[in-house]
Short mmCIF file of C-alpha atoms in Angstrom, two decimals:
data_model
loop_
_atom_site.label_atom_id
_atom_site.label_comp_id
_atom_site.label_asym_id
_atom_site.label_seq_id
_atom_site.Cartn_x
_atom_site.Cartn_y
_atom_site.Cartn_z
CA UNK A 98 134.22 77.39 104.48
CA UNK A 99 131.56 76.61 101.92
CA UNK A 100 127.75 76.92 102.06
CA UNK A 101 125.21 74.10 101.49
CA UNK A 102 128.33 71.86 100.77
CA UNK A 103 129.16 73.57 97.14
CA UNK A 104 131.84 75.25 97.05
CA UNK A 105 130.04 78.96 97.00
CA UNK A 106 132.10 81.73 99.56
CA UNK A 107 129.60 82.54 102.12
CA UNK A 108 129.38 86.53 102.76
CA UNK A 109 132.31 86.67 105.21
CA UNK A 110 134.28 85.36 102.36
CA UNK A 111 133.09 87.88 99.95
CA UNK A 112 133.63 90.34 102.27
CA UNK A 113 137.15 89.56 103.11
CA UNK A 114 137.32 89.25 98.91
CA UNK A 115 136.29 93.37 98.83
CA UNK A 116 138.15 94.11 101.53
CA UNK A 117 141.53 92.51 100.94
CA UNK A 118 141.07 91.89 96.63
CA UNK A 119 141.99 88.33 97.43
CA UNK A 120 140.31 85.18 98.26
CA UNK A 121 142.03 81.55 99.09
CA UNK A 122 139.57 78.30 98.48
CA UNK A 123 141.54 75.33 99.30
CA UNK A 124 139.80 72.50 97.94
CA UNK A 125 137.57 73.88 95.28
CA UNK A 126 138.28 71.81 92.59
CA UNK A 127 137.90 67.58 93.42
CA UNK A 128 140.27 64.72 92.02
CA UNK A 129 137.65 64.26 88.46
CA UNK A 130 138.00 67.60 88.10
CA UNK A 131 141.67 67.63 88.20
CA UNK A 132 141.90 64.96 86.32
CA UNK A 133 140.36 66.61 83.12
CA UNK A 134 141.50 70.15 83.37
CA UNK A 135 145.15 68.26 83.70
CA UNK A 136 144.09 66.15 80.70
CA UNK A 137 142.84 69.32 78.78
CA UNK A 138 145.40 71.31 80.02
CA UNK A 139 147.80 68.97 77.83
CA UNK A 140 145.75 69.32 74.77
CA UNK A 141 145.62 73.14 74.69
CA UNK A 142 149.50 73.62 75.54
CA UNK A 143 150.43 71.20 72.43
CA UNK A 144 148.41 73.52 70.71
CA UNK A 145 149.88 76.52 71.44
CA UNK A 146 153.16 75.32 70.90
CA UNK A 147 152.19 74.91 67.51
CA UNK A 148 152.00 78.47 67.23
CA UNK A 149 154.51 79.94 69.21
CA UNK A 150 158.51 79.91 68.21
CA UNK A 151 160.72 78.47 70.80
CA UNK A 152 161.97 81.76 71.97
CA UNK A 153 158.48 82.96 72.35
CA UNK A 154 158.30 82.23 76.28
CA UNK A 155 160.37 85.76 76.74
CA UNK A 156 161.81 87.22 79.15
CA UNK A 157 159.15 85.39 82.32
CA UNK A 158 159.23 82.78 80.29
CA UNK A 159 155.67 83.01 80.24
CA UNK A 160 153.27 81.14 77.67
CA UNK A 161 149.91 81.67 78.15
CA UNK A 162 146.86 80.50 75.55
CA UNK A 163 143.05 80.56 75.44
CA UNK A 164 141.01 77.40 76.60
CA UNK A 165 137.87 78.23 74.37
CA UNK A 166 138.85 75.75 72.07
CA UNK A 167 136.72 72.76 71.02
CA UNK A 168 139.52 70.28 72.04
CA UNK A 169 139.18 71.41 75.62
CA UNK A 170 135.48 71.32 76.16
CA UNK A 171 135.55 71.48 79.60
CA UNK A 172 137.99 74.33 80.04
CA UNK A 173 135.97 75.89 77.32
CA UNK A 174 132.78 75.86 79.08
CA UNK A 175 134.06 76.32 82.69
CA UNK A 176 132.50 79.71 83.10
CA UNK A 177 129.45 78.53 82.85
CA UNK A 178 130.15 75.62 85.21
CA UNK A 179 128.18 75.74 88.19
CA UNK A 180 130.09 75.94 90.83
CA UNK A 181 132.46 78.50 89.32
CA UNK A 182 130.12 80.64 88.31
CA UNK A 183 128.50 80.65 91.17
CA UNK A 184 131.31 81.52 93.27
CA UNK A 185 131.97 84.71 90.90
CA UNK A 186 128.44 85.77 91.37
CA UNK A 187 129.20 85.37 95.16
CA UNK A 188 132.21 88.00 94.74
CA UNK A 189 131.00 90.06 92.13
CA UNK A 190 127.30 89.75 92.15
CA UNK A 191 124.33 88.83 89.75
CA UNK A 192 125.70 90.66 87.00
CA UNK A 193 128.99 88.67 86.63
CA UNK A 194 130.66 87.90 82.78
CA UNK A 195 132.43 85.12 81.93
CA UNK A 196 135.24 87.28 80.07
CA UNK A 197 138.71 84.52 79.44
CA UNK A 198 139.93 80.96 80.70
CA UNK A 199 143.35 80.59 79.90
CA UNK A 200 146.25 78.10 80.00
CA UNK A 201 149.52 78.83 81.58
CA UNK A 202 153.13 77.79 82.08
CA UNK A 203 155.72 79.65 83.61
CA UNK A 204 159.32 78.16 83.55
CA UNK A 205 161.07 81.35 84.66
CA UNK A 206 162.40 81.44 88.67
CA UNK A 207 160.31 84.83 89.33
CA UNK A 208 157.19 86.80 87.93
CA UNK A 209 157.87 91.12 88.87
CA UNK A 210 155.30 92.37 91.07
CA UNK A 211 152.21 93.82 88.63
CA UNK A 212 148.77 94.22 88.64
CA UNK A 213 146.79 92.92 85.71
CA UNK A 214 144.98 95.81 85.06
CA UNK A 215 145.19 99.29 86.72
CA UNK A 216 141.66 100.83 85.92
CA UNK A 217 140.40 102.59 88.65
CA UNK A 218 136.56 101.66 88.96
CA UNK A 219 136.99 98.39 86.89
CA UNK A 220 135.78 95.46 89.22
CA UNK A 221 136.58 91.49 88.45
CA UNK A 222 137.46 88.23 89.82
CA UNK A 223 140.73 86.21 88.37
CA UNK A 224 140.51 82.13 90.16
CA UNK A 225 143.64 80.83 89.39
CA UNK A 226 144.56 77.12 90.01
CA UNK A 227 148.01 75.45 89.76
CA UNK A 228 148.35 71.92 88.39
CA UNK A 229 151.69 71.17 90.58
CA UNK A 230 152.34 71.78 94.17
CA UNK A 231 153.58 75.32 94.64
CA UNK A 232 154.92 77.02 97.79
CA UNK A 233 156.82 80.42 98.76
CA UNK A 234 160.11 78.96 98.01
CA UNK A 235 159.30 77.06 94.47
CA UNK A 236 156.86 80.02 92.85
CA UNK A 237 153.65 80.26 94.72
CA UNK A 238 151.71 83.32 93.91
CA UNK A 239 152.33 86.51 96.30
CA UNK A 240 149.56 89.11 96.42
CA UNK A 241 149.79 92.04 98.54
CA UNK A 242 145.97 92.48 100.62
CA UNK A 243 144.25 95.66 99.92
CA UNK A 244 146.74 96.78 97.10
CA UNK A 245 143.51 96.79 94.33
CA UNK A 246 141.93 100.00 96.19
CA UNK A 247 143.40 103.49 95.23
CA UNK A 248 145.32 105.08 96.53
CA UNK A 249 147.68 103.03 97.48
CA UNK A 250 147.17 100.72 94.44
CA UNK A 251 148.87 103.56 92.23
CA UNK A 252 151.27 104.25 95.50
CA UNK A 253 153.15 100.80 94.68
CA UNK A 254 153.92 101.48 91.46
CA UNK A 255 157.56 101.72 92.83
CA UNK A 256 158.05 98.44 93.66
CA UNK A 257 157.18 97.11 90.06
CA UNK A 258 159.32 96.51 86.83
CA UNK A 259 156.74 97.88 84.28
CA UNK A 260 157.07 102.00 83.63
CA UNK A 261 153.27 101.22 82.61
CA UNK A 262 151.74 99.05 84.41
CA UNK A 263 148.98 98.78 81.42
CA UNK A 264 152.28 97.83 79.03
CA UNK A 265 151.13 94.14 78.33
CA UNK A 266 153.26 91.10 77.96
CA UNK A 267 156.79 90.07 79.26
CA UNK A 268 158.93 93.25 80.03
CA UNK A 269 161.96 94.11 78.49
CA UNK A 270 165.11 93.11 80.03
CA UNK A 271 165.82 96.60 81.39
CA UNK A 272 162.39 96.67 82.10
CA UNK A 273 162.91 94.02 84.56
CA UNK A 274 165.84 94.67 86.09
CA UNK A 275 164.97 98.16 86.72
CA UNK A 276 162.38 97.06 90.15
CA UNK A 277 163.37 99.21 93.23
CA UNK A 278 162.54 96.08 95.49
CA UNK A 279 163.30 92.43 94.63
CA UNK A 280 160.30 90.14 94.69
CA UNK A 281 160.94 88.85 97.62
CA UNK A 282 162.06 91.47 99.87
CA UNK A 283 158.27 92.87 99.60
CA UNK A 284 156.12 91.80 102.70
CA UNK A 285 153.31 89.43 100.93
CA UNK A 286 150.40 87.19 101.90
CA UNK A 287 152.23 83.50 100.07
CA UNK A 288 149.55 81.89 98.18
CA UNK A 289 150.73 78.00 99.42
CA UNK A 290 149.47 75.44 96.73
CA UNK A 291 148.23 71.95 96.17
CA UNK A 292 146.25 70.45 93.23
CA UNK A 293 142.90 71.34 93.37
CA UNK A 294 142.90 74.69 95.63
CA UNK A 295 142.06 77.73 94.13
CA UNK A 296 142.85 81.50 94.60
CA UNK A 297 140.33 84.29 93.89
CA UNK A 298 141.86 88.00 93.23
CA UNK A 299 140.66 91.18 91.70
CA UNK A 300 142.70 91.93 88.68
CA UNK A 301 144.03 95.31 89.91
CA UNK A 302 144.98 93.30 93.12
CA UNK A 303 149.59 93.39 92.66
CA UNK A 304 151.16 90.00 92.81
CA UNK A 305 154.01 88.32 91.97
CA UNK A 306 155.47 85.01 92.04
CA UNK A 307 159.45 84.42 93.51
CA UNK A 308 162.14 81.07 93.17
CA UNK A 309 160.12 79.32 90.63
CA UNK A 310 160.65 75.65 89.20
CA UNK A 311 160.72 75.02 85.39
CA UNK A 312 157.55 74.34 83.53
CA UNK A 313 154.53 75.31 86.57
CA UNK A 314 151.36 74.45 84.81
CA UNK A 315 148.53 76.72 85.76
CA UNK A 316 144.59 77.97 84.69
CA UNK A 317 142.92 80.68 85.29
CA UNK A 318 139.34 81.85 84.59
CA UNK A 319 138.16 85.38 84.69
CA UNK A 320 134.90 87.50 85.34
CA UNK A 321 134.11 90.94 84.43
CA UNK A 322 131.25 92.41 86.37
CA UNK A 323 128.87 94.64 84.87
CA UNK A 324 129.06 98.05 85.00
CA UNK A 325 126.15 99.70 87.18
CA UNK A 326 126.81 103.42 85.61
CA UNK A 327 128.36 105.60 83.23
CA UNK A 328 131.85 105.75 85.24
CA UNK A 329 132.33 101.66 85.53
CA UNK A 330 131.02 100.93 82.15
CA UNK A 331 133.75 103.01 80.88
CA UNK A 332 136.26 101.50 82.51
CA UNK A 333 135.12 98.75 81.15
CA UNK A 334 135.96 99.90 77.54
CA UNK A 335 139.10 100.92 78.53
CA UNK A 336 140.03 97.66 79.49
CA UNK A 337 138.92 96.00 76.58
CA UNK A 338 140.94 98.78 74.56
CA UNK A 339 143.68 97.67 76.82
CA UNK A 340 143.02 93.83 75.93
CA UNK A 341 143.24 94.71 72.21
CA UNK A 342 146.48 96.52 72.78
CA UNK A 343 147.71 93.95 74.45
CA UNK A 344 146.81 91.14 71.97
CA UNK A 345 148.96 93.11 69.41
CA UNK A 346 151.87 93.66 71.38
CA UNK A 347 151.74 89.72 71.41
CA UNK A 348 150.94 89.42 67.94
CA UNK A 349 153.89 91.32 66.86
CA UNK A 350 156.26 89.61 69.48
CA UNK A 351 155.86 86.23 68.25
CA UNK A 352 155.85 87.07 64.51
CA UNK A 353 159.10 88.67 65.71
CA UNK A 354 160.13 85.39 68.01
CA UNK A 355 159.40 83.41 64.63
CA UNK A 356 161.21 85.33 62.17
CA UNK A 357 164.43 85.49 64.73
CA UNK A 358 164.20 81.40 64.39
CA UNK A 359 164.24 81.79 60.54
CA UNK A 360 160.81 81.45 59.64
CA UNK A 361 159.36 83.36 56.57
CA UNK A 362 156.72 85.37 57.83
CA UNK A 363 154.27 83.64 54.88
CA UNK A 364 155.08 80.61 56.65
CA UNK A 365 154.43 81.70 60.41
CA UNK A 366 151.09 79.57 62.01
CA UNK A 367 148.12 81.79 62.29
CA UNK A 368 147.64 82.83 65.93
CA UNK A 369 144.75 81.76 68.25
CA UNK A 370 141.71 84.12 69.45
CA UNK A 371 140.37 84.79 72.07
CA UNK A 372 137.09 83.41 71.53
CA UNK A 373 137.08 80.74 68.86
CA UNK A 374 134.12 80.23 66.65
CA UNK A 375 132.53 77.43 68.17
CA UNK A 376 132.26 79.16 71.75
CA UNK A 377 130.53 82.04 69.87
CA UNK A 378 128.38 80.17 67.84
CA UNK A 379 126.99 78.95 71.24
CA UNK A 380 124.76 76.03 69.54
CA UNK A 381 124.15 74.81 72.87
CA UNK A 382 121.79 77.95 73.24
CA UNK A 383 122.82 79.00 76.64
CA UNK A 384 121.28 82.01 77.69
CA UNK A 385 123.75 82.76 79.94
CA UNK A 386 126.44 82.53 77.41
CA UNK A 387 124.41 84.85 75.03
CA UNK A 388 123.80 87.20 77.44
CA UNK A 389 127.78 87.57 77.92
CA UNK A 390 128.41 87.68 74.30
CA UNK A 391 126.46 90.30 73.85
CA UNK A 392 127.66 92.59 76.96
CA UNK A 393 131.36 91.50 75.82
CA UNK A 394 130.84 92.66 71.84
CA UNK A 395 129.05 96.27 73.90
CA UNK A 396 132.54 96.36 75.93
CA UNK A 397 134.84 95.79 73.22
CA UNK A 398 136.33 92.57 74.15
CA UNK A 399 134.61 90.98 70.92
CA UNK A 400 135.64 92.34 67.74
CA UNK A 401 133.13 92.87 64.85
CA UNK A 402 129.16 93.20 65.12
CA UNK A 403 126.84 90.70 65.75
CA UNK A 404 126.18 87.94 63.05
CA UNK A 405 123.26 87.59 61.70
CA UNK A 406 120.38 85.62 62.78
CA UNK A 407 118.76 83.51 60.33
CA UNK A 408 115.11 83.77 59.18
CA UNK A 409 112.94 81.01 60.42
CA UNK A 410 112.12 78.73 58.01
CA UNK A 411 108.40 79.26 56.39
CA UNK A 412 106.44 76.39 57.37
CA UNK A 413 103.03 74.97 55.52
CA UNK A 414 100.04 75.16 56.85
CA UNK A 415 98.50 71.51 56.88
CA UNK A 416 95.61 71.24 54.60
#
């Protein structure tokens, strides 16, 4: 399954990955590892409660947060980790971004089938791994094989809740109940899960998620490739145009959650980014991190130009 004993796909793997916009890898993460994304995991979702009203989970009951947050240095640093990184190169190739690692939990019984994103020409790699033992029957994740290549990505719009499938967030109640076909009653490849595995998928790849249990803890960690022309790199902007979109959709449903619970809005807790300041400030100095900063401000995904860099200081010549 793995090469050299690290958990890298070999080529078969990456094929299947092109082919099918899905990849299992039972096993990827070991029991340490577990052990502190679980622990971080805890950290980041006290967090976020902080900043979300109770109602905020919405209609999935869906609350998801950003694990670039100096609490959670592992999480926070995962794309660079080794082994994950490594594996999205394997997928995507040489020129693969470190773009979001996020913290999830779902307490709703079903998630409609979507895609992520539906940008023709944009390429990526989600790895998702759940914290609990999920199967088809208690909320495992459903993909459908094939469904990120066009046509027939656009072809199953049908059998999804969202008008738009770029409409971010948790849809409305009509929204929802609006699907021609019931989560289940769509032939799927069931994403079985223990502690541990994890499941690669292209982010224009549909899934879905059917009979889930209260409170299923999840993390996910996403690549971007880079563009190699004109076409891909602006898809690429489009995304990011899409993130931003996106982000204030959220924005203005939880000042809106908040205010319903009787909060002044003066007194609402400022919201979370994306990337916080320490992950940008990269003081470690990775080039590799630097390197994604800057194609990530170029996309769009990072608001704002580049800082600054400081002058050297002026040294004295000894006499």
């Amino acid at each position: 399954m793995y090469q050299d004993g690290r958990a890298v796909p070999e080529e078969r793997q990456a094929e299947f990955f092109r082919l099918f916009g899905f990849l299992p890898l039972p096993g990827f993460f070991d029991a340490g590892e577990m052990a502190t994304i679980d622990a971080e995991y805890a950290l980041g979702l006290e967090s976020a409660q902080q900043v979300y009203a109770k109602g905020a989970f919405g209609v999935r009951l869906q609350l998801t947060w950003s694990n670039m947050r100096p609490e959670t240095p592992f999480l926070a640093d995962a794309l660079e980790y080794d082994k994950l990184l490594a594996a999205a190169e394997r997928l995507l190739g040489p020129g693969a971004v470190g773009a979001t690692t996020n913290g999830n939990v779902y307490s709703g019984n079903q998630t409609e089938w979507h895609a992520d994103k539906a940008v023709p020409h944009f390429r990526s790699v989600k790895f998702v791994t759940y914290l609990d033992p999920v199967a088809e029957d208690s909320g495992a994740l459903r993909v459908l094989p094939g469904s990120h290549r066009s046509p027939w990505h656009e072809e199953l719009q049908p059998i999804g809740a969202k008008a738009n499938l770029n409409t971010a967030g948790n849809p409305d109640d009509e929204v929802a109940a609006g699907a021609r076909f019931p989560v289940a009653d769509v032939p799927a490849y069931i994403c079985d899960s223990r502690p541990g595995d994890v499941f690669a998928f292209d982010l224009r790849t549909w899934h879905a998620s059917w009979n889930g249990f209260p409170n299923r803890r999840m993390v996910s960690f996403t690549y971007f490739d880079t563009p190699r022309d004109d076409v891909e790199r602006e898809a690429l902007r489009k995304v990011a145009k899409l993130v931003g979109q996106e982000g204030m959709y959220r924005e203005l449903r939880r000042q809106r959650d908040w205010m319903d619970e009787g909060v002044k809005p003066s007194r609402i807790p400022q919201r979370e980014r994306q990337y916080s300041a320490q992950w940008l400030a990269n003081e470690e100095g990775s080039a590799t991190r630097a390197r994604w900063i800057d194609e990530l401000r170029d996309w769009g995904m990072i608001a704002g130009p580049a800082p600054a860099k400081a002058a050297p200081a002026a040294t004295t010549a000894p006499s």
